């Protein structure tokens, strides 16, 4: 068995041995909010936002982008599970700023092995064959961090299946300080319309 597999199963054994009251948590998130953020390994929403099991929905993908699938989750989050406030949190030094659709498509067309990044450019070092399937995927890379938060809040805000009473807050998480920095324009666009 791989080391990682062993480590994960051992950690889980320990976790479940002290599971306690969490057995009785209800399905809907107790604090009624959701976070959409990046999958970056340096971000731990439970820690940086003070979450315990059962508190909130955390939806993660590469970049924390408002993809169709992220919006699918947010819709389920409010419609079936009662969340009332949402956060979109992108972060500094995001890998999604290091490439374009063309770049990753080119890398994938060369090979399916992990490419190398020299701090400026990506280079494919694998042996082929790759695949042209990347041409059909929108990878949602980020050109401008602040703008990507604004764009994603705007997209969620204007989605026909998202009700206008849910406020959507826009933030950038700073990987150097662990601090959440608001993007005021995003939060302004995301504000709820209360009637
Ligand atoms: Zn990221």
PDB file of C-alpha atoms and ligand atoms in Angstrom:
ATOM      1  CA  UNK A   1       0.000   0.000   0.000  1.00  0.00           C
ATOM      2  CA  UNK A   2       1.242   3.535  -0.670  1.00  0.00           C
ATOM      3  CA  UNK A   3       2.568   5.599   2.244  1.00  0.00           C
ATOM      4  CA  UNK A   4      -0.095   8.209   1.690  1.00  0.00           C
ATOM      5  CA  UNK A   5      -2.864   5.652   1.725  1.00  0.00           C
ATOM      6  CA  UNK A   6      -1.537   4.224   4.981  1.00  0.00           C
ATOM      7  CA  UNK A   7      -1.159   7.650   6.557  1.00  0.00           C
ATOM      8  CA  UNK A   8      -4.658   8.747   5.603  1.00  0.00           C
ATOM      9  CA  UNK A   9      -6.243   5.581   6.909  1.00  0.00           C
ATOM     10  CA  UNK A  10      -4.267   5.792  10.170  1.00  0.00           C
ATOM     11  CA  UNK A  11      -5.280   9.444  10.640  1.00  0.00           C
ATOM     12  CA  UNK A  12      -8.884   8.532  10.002  1.00  0.00           C
ATOM     13  CA  UNK A  13      -8.747   5.707  12.513  1.00  0.00           C
ATOM     14  CA  UNK A  14      -7.626   8.223  15.121  1.00  0.00           C
ATOM     15  CA  UNK A  15     -10.261  10.785  14.078  1.00  0.00           C
ATOM     16  CA  UNK A  16     -13.147   8.347  14.188  1.00  0.00           C
ATOM     17  CA  UNK A  17     -11.998   7.006  17.569  1.00  0.00           C
ATOM     18  CA  UNK A  18     -12.818  10.421  19.051  1.00  0.00           C
ATOM     19  CA  UNK A  19     -15.838  11.242  16.920  1.00  0.00           C
ATOM     20  CA  UNK A  20     -18.127  11.785  19.900  1.00  0.00           C
ATOM     21  CA  UNK A  21     -21.132  14.084  19.525  1.00  0.00           C
ATOM     22  CA  UNK A  22     -20.484  14.680  15.860  1.00  0.00           C
ATOM     23  CA  UNK A  23     -22.514  11.535  15.241  1.00  0.00           C
ATOM     24  CA  UNK A  24     -25.600  13.636  15.939  1.00  0.00           C
ATOM     25  CA  UNK A  25     -24.912  16.596  13.657  1.00  0.00           C
ATOM     26  CA  UNK A  26     -27.850  17.517  11.441  1.00  0.00           C
ATOM     27  CA  UNK A  27     -27.354  17.606   7.667  1.00  0.00           C
ATOM     28  CA  UNK A  28     -28.019  21.351   7.051  1.00  0.00           C
ATOM     29  CA  UNK A  29     -25.082  23.591   8.015  1.00  0.00           C
ATOM     30  CA  UNK A  30     -25.727  25.061  11.450  1.00  0.00           C
ATOM     31  CA  UNK A  31     -24.328  28.529  10.756  1.00  0.00           C
ATOM     32  CA  UNK A  32     -26.115  28.759   7.432  1.00  0.00           C
ATOM     33  CA  UNK A  33     -23.361  30.011   5.182  1.00  0.00           C
ATOM     34  CA  UNK A  34     -21.204  28.751   2.350  1.00  0.00           C
ATOM     35  CA  UNK A  35     -17.664  29.432   1.215  1.00  0.00           C
ATOM     36  CA  UNK A  36     -16.458  29.026  -2.368  1.00  0.00           C
ATOM     37  CA  UNK A  37     -12.690  28.893  -2.434  1.00  0.00           C
ATOM     38  CA  UNK A  38      -9.596  27.446  -4.097  1.00  0.00           C
ATOM     39  CA  UNK A  39      -8.335  23.895  -3.619  1.00  0.00           C
ATOM     40  CA  UNK A  40      -4.841  25.272  -2.839  1.00  0.00           C
ATOM     41  CA  UNK A  41      -3.263  23.094  -0.153  1.00  0.00           C
ATOM     42  CA  UNK A  42      -2.208  26.142   1.894  1.00  0.00           C
ATOM     43  CA  UNK A  43      -5.807  27.185   2.489  1.00  0.00           C
ATOM     44  CA  UNK A  44      -7.697  25.545   5.318  1.00  0.00           C
ATOM     45  CA  UNK A  45     -11.119  27.189   5.493  1.00  0.00           C
ATOM     46  CA  UNK A  46     -11.980  25.385   8.723  1.00  0.00           C
ATOM     47  CA  UNK A  47      -9.034  27.126  10.355  1.00  0.00           C
ATOM     48  CA  UNK A  48      -8.971  30.523   8.624  1.00  0.00           C
ATOM     49  CA  UNK A  49     -12.723  30.992   8.974  1.00  0.00           C
ATOM     50  CA  UNK A  50     -13.242  29.216  12.284  1.00  0.00           C
ATOM     51  CA  UNK A  51     -15.406  26.311  11.198  1.00  0.00           C
ATOM     52  CA  UNK A  52     -16.274  23.194  13.093  1.00  0.00           C
ATOM     53  CA  UNK A  53     -17.895  20.124  11.583  1.00  0.00           C
ATOM     54  CA  UNK A  54     -21.500  20.879  10.775  1.00  0.00           C
ATOM     55  CA  UNK A  55     -21.039  24.661  10.560  1.00  0.00           C
ATOM     56  CA  UNK A  56     -20.927  25.588   6.872  1.00  0.00           C
ATOM     57  CA  UNK A  57     -20.631  24.420   3.281  1.00  0.00           C
ATOM     58  CA  UNK A  58     -17.187  24.671   1.727  1.00  0.00           C
ATOM     59  CA  UNK A  59     -17.108  24.351  -2.054  1.00  0.00           C
ATOM     60  CA  UNK A  60     -13.653  24.077  -3.543  1.00  0.00           C
ATOM     61  CA  UNK A  61     -12.190  23.938  -7.009  1.00  0.00           C
ATOM     62  CA  UNK A  62      -9.093  25.211  -8.805  1.00  0.00           C
ATOM     63  CA  UNK A  63      -9.170  28.967  -8.231  1.00  0.00           C
ATOM     64  CA  UNK A  64     -12.402  29.035  -6.248  1.00  0.00           C
ATOM     65  CA  UNK A  65     -14.042  30.028  -9.517  1.00  0.00           C
ATOM     66  CA  UNK A  66     -17.790  30.393 -10.044  1.00  0.00           C
ATOM     67  CA  UNK A  67     -17.929  27.536 -12.518  1.00  0.00           C
ATOM     68  CA  UNK A  68     -21.237  25.982 -13.516  1.00  0.00           C
ATOM     69  CA  UNK A  69     -20.518  23.202 -11.056  1.00  0.00           C
ATOM     70  CA  UNK A  70     -19.724  25.579  -8.197  1.00  0.00           C
ATOM     71  CA  UNK A  71     -23.011  27.359  -8.866  1.00  0.00           C
ATOM     72  CA  UNK A  72     -24.797  23.993  -8.922  1.00  0.00           C
ATOM     73  CA  UNK A  73     -23.499  23.388  -5.388  1.00  0.00           C
ATOM     74  CA  UNK A  74     -24.457  26.884  -4.199  1.00  0.00           C
ATOM     75  CA  UNK A  75     -27.984  26.426  -5.499  1.00  0.00           C
ATOM     76  CA  UNK A  76     -28.344  23.165  -3.586  1.00  0.00           C
ATOM     77  CA  UNK A  77     -26.735  24.873  -0.589  1.00  0.00           C
ATOM     78  CA  UNK A  78     -29.515  27.463  -0.279  1.00  0.00           C
ATOM     79  CA  UNK A  79     -32.467  25.733  -1.892  1.00  0.00           C
ATOM     80  CA  UNK A  80     -32.274  22.460  -0.018  1.00  0.00           C
ATOM     81  CA  UNK A  81     -29.967  23.170   2.894  1.00  0.00           C
ATOM     82  CA  UNK A  82     -30.808  26.718   3.893  1.00  0.00           C
ATOM     83  CA  UNK A  83     -27.606  28.760   3.590  1.00  0.00           C
ATOM     84  CA  UNK A  84     -28.211  32.515   3.723  1.00  0.00           C
ATOM     85  CA  UNK A  85     -24.797  34.142   3.134  1.00  0.00           C
ATOM     86  CA  UNK A  86     -22.006  33.244   0.739  1.00  0.00           C
ATOM     87  CA  UNK A  87     -18.288  34.028   0.514  1.00  0.00           C
ATOM     88  CA  UNK A  88     -16.163  33.911  -2.644  1.00  0.00           C
ATOM     89  CA  UNK A  89     -12.526  33.665  -1.545  1.00  0.00           C
ATOM     90  CA  UNK A  90      -9.647  33.679  -4.009  1.00  0.00           C
ATOM     91  CA  UNK A  91      -6.050  33.988  -2.801  1.00  0.00           C
ATOM     92  CA  UNK A  92      -2.625  35.487  -3.467  1.00  0.00           C
ATOM     93  CA  UNK A  93      -0.046  33.382  -5.299  1.00  0.00           C
ATOM     94  CA  UNK A  94      -2.774  31.265  -6.899  1.00  0.00           C
ATOM     95  CA  UNK A  95      -1.580  28.706  -9.416  1.00  0.00           C
ATOM     96  CA  UNK A  96      -4.446  29.757 -11.668  1.00  0.00           C
ATOM     97  CA  UNK A  97      -2.542  32.996 -12.376  1.00  0.00           C
ATOM     98  CA  UNK A  98       0.392  31.099 -13.901  1.00  0.00           C
ATOM     99  CA  UNK A  99      -1.192  29.848 -17.119  1.00  0.00           C
ATOM    100  CA  UNK A 100      -3.765  30.465 -19.815  1.00  0.00           C
ATOM    101  CA  UNK A 101      -6.133  28.036 -21.493  1.00  0.00           C
ATOM    102  CA  UNK A 102      -3.742  27.902 -24.441  1.00  0.00           C
ATOM    103  CA  UNK A 103      -0.792  27.033 -22.208  1.00  0.00           C
ATOM    104  CA  UNK A 104      -2.424  24.149 -20.375  1.00  0.00           C
ATOM    105  CA  UNK A 105      -4.005  22.832 -23.569  1.00  0.00           C
ATOM    106  CA  UNK A 106      -0.592  22.822 -25.221  1.00  0.00           C
ATOM    107  CA  UNK A 107       0.988  21.030 -22.233  1.00  0.00           C
ATOM    108  CA  UNK A 108      -1.748  18.403 -22.241  1.00  0.00           C
ATOM    109  CA  UNK A 109      -1.432  17.872 -25.973  1.00  0.00           C
ATOM    110  CA  UNK A 110       2.263  17.042 -25.411  1.00  0.00           C
ATOM    111  CA  UNK A 111       1.949  14.551 -22.564  1.00  0.00           C
ATOM    112  CA  UNK A 112      -0.080  13.551 -19.531  1.00  0.00           C
ATOM    113  CA  UNK A 113       2.806  13.853 -17.105  1.00  0.00           C
ATOM    114  CA  UNK A 114       3.318  16.679 -14.615  1.00  0.00           C
ATOM    115  CA  UNK A 115       4.768  19.759 -16.295  1.00  0.00           C
ATOM    116  CA  UNK A 116       7.504  21.951 -14.818  1.00  0.00           C
ATOM    117  CA  UNK A 117       7.235  25.618 -13.841  1.00  0.00           C
ATOM    118  CA  UNK A 118      10.334  27.797 -13.666  1.00  0.00           C
ATOM    119  CA  UNK A 119       8.615  30.691 -11.925  1.00  0.00           C
ATOM    120  CA  UNK A 120       7.718  32.271 -15.262  1.00  0.00           C
ATOM    121  CA  UNK A 121       6.775  29.627 -17.789  1.00  0.00           C
ATOM    122  CA  UNK A 122       5.430  26.115 -17.904  1.00  0.00           C
ATOM    123  CA  UNK A 123       7.372  23.490 -19.814  1.00  0.00           C
ATOM    124  CA  UNK A 124       6.244  20.011 -20.688  1.00  0.00           C
ATOM    125  CA  UNK A 125       8.866  17.406 -19.885  1.00  0.00           C
ATOM    126  CA  UNK A 126       6.822  14.239 -20.263  1.00  0.00           C
ATOM    127  CA  UNK A 127       6.864  11.675 -22.985  1.00  0.00           C
ATOM    128  CA  UNK A 128       3.792  11.675 -25.158  1.00  0.00           C
ATOM    129  CA  UNK A 129       1.314  11.016 -26.308  1.00  0.00           C
ATOM    130  CA  UNK A 130      -0.853  13.729 -24.855  1.00  0.00           C
ATOM    131  CA  UNK A 131      -4.422  14.495 -25.769  1.00  0.00           C
ATOM    132  CA  UNK A 132      -6.322  17.235 -27.561  1.00  0.00           C
ATOM    133  CA  UNK A 133      -9.247  16.846 -25.146  1.00  0.00           C
ATOM    134  CA  UNK A 134      -7.997  19.910 -23.255  1.00  0.00           C
ATOM    135  CA  UNK A 135      -9.311  22.002 -26.155  1.00  0.00           C
ATOM    136  CA  UNK A 136     -12.813  21.279 -24.923  1.00  0.00           C
ATOM    137  CA  UNK A 137     -12.241  22.356 -21.337  1.00  0.00           C
ATOM    138  CA  UNK A 138     -12.484  25.933 -20.057  1.00  0.00           C
ATOM    139  CA  UNK A 139      -9.927  25.888 -17.249  1.00  0.00           C
ATOM    140  CA  UNK A 140     -10.953  29.298 -15.870  1.00  0.00           C
ATOM    141  CA  UNK A 141      -7.431  30.626 -15.296  1.00  0.00           C
ATOM    142  CA  UNK A 142      -7.057  33.963 -13.488  1.00  0.00           C
ATOM    143  CA  UNK A 143      -5.568  37.015 -15.224  1.00  0.00           C
ATOM    144  CA  UNK A 144      -6.237  39.536 -12.466  1.00  0.00           C
ATOM    145  CA  UNK A 145      -6.895  38.409  -8.930  1.00  0.00           C
ATOM    146  CA  UNK A 146      -9.146  41.222  -7.781  1.00  0.00           C
ATOM    147  CA  UNK A 147     -11.070  41.135 -11.057  1.00  0.00           C
ATOM    148  CA  UNK A 148     -11.629  37.389 -10.809  1.00  0.00           C
ATOM    149  CA  UNK A 149     -13.300  37.857  -7.414  1.00  0.00           C
ATOM    150  CA  UNK A 150     -15.462  40.640  -8.827  1.00  0.00           C
ATOM    151  CA  UNK A 151     -16.342  38.602 -11.927  1.00  0.00           C
ATOM    152  CA  UNK A 152     -17.250  35.511  -9.927  1.00  0.00           C
ATOM    153  CA  UNK A 153     -19.391  37.390  -7.411  1.00  0.00           C
ATOM    154  CA  UNK A 154     -21.077  39.140 -10.326  1.00  0.00           C
ATOM    155  CA  UNK A 155     -21.729  35.865 -12.116  1.00  0.00           C
ATOM    156  CA  UNK A 156     -23.281  34.282  -9.029  1.00  0.00           C
ATOM    157  CA  UNK A 157     -25.260  37.467  -8.237  1.00  0.00           C
ATOM    158  CA  UNK A 158     -26.803  37.612 -11.688  1.00  0.00           C
ATOM    159  CA  UNK A 159     -27.567  33.897 -11.972  1.00  0.00           C
ATOM    160  CA  UNK A 160     -31.305  33.333 -12.486  1.00  0.00           C
ATOM    161  CA  UNK A 161     -31.398  30.563  -9.867  1.00  0.00           C
ATOM    162  CA  UNK A 162     -29.721  32.636  -7.155  1.00  0.00           C
ATOM    163  CA  UNK A 163     -32.145  34.666  -5.010  1.00  0.00           C
ATOM    164  CA  UNK A 164     -31.366  38.315  -4.412  1.00  0.00           C
ATOM    165  CA  UNK A 165     -31.684  38.092  -0.615  1.00  0.00           C
ATOM    166  CA  UNK A 166     -28.405  36.190  -0.268  1.00  0.00           C
ATOM    167  CA  UNK A 167     -25.434  38.533   0.257  1.00  0.00           C
ATOM    168  CA  UNK A 168     -22.229  37.419  -1.498  1.00  0.00           C
ATOM    169  CA  UNK A 169     -18.981  38.688   0.000  1.00  0.00           C
ATOM    170  CA  UNK A 170     -15.763  38.870  -2.044  1.00  0.00           C
ATOM    171  CA  UNK A 171     -12.358  38.290  -0.435  1.00  0.00           C
ATOM    172  CA  UNK A 172      -8.737  37.533  -1.196  1.00  0.00           C
ATOM    173  CA  UNK A 173      -6.894  35.311   1.275  1.00  0.00           C
ATOM    174  CA  UNK A 174      -3.273  36.352   1.729  1.00  0.00           C
ATOM    175  CA  UNK A 175      -1.086  33.236   1.853  1.00  0.00           C
ATOM    176  CA  UNK A 176       1.692  35.260   3.521  1.00  0.00           C
ATOM    177  CA  UNK A 177      -0.375  36.376   6.509  1.00  0.00           C
ATOM    178  CA  UNK A 178      -3.421  34.099   6.642  1.00  0.00           C
ATOM    179  CA  UNK A 179      -5.569  37.226   6.495  1.00  0.00           C
ATOM    180  CA  UNK A 180      -8.796  37.680   4.544  1.00  0.00           C
ATOM    181  CA  UNK A 181      -8.757  40.959   2.637  1.00  0.00           C
ATOM    182  CA  UNK A 182     -12.094  42.175   1.360  1.00  0.00           C
ATOM    183  CA  UNK A 183     -12.601  43.168  -2.280  1.00  0.00           C
ATOM    184  CA  UNK A 184     -15.097  45.974  -1.600  1.00  0.00           C
ATOM    185  CA  UNK A 185     -16.292  46.237  -5.191  1.00  0.00           C
ATOM    186  CA  UNK A 186     -17.135  42.533  -5.220  1.00  0.00           C
ATOM    187  CA  UNK A 187     -19.000  42.714  -1.927  1.00  0.00           C
ATOM    188  CA  UNK A 188     -20.867  45.782  -3.200  1.00  0.00           C
ATOM    189  CA  UNK A 189     -21.934  43.924  -6.358  1.00  0.00           C
ATOM    190  CA  UNK A 190     -22.868  40.926  -4.228  1.00  0.00           C
ATOM    191  CA  UNK A 191     -24.965  42.755  -1.691  1.00  0.00           C
ATOM    192  CA  UNK A 192     -28.428  41.468  -1.015  1.00  0.00           C
ATOM    193  CA  UNK A 193     -31.488  43.293  -2.193  1.00  0.00           C
ATOM    194  CA  UNK A 194     -33.782  43.453   0.780  1.00  0.00           C
ATOM    195  CA  UNK A 195     -37.329  44.379   0.079  1.00  0.00           C
TER     196      UNK A 195
HETATM  197 ZN1  LIG B   1      -5.449  28.840  -5.903  1.00  0.00          ZN
END
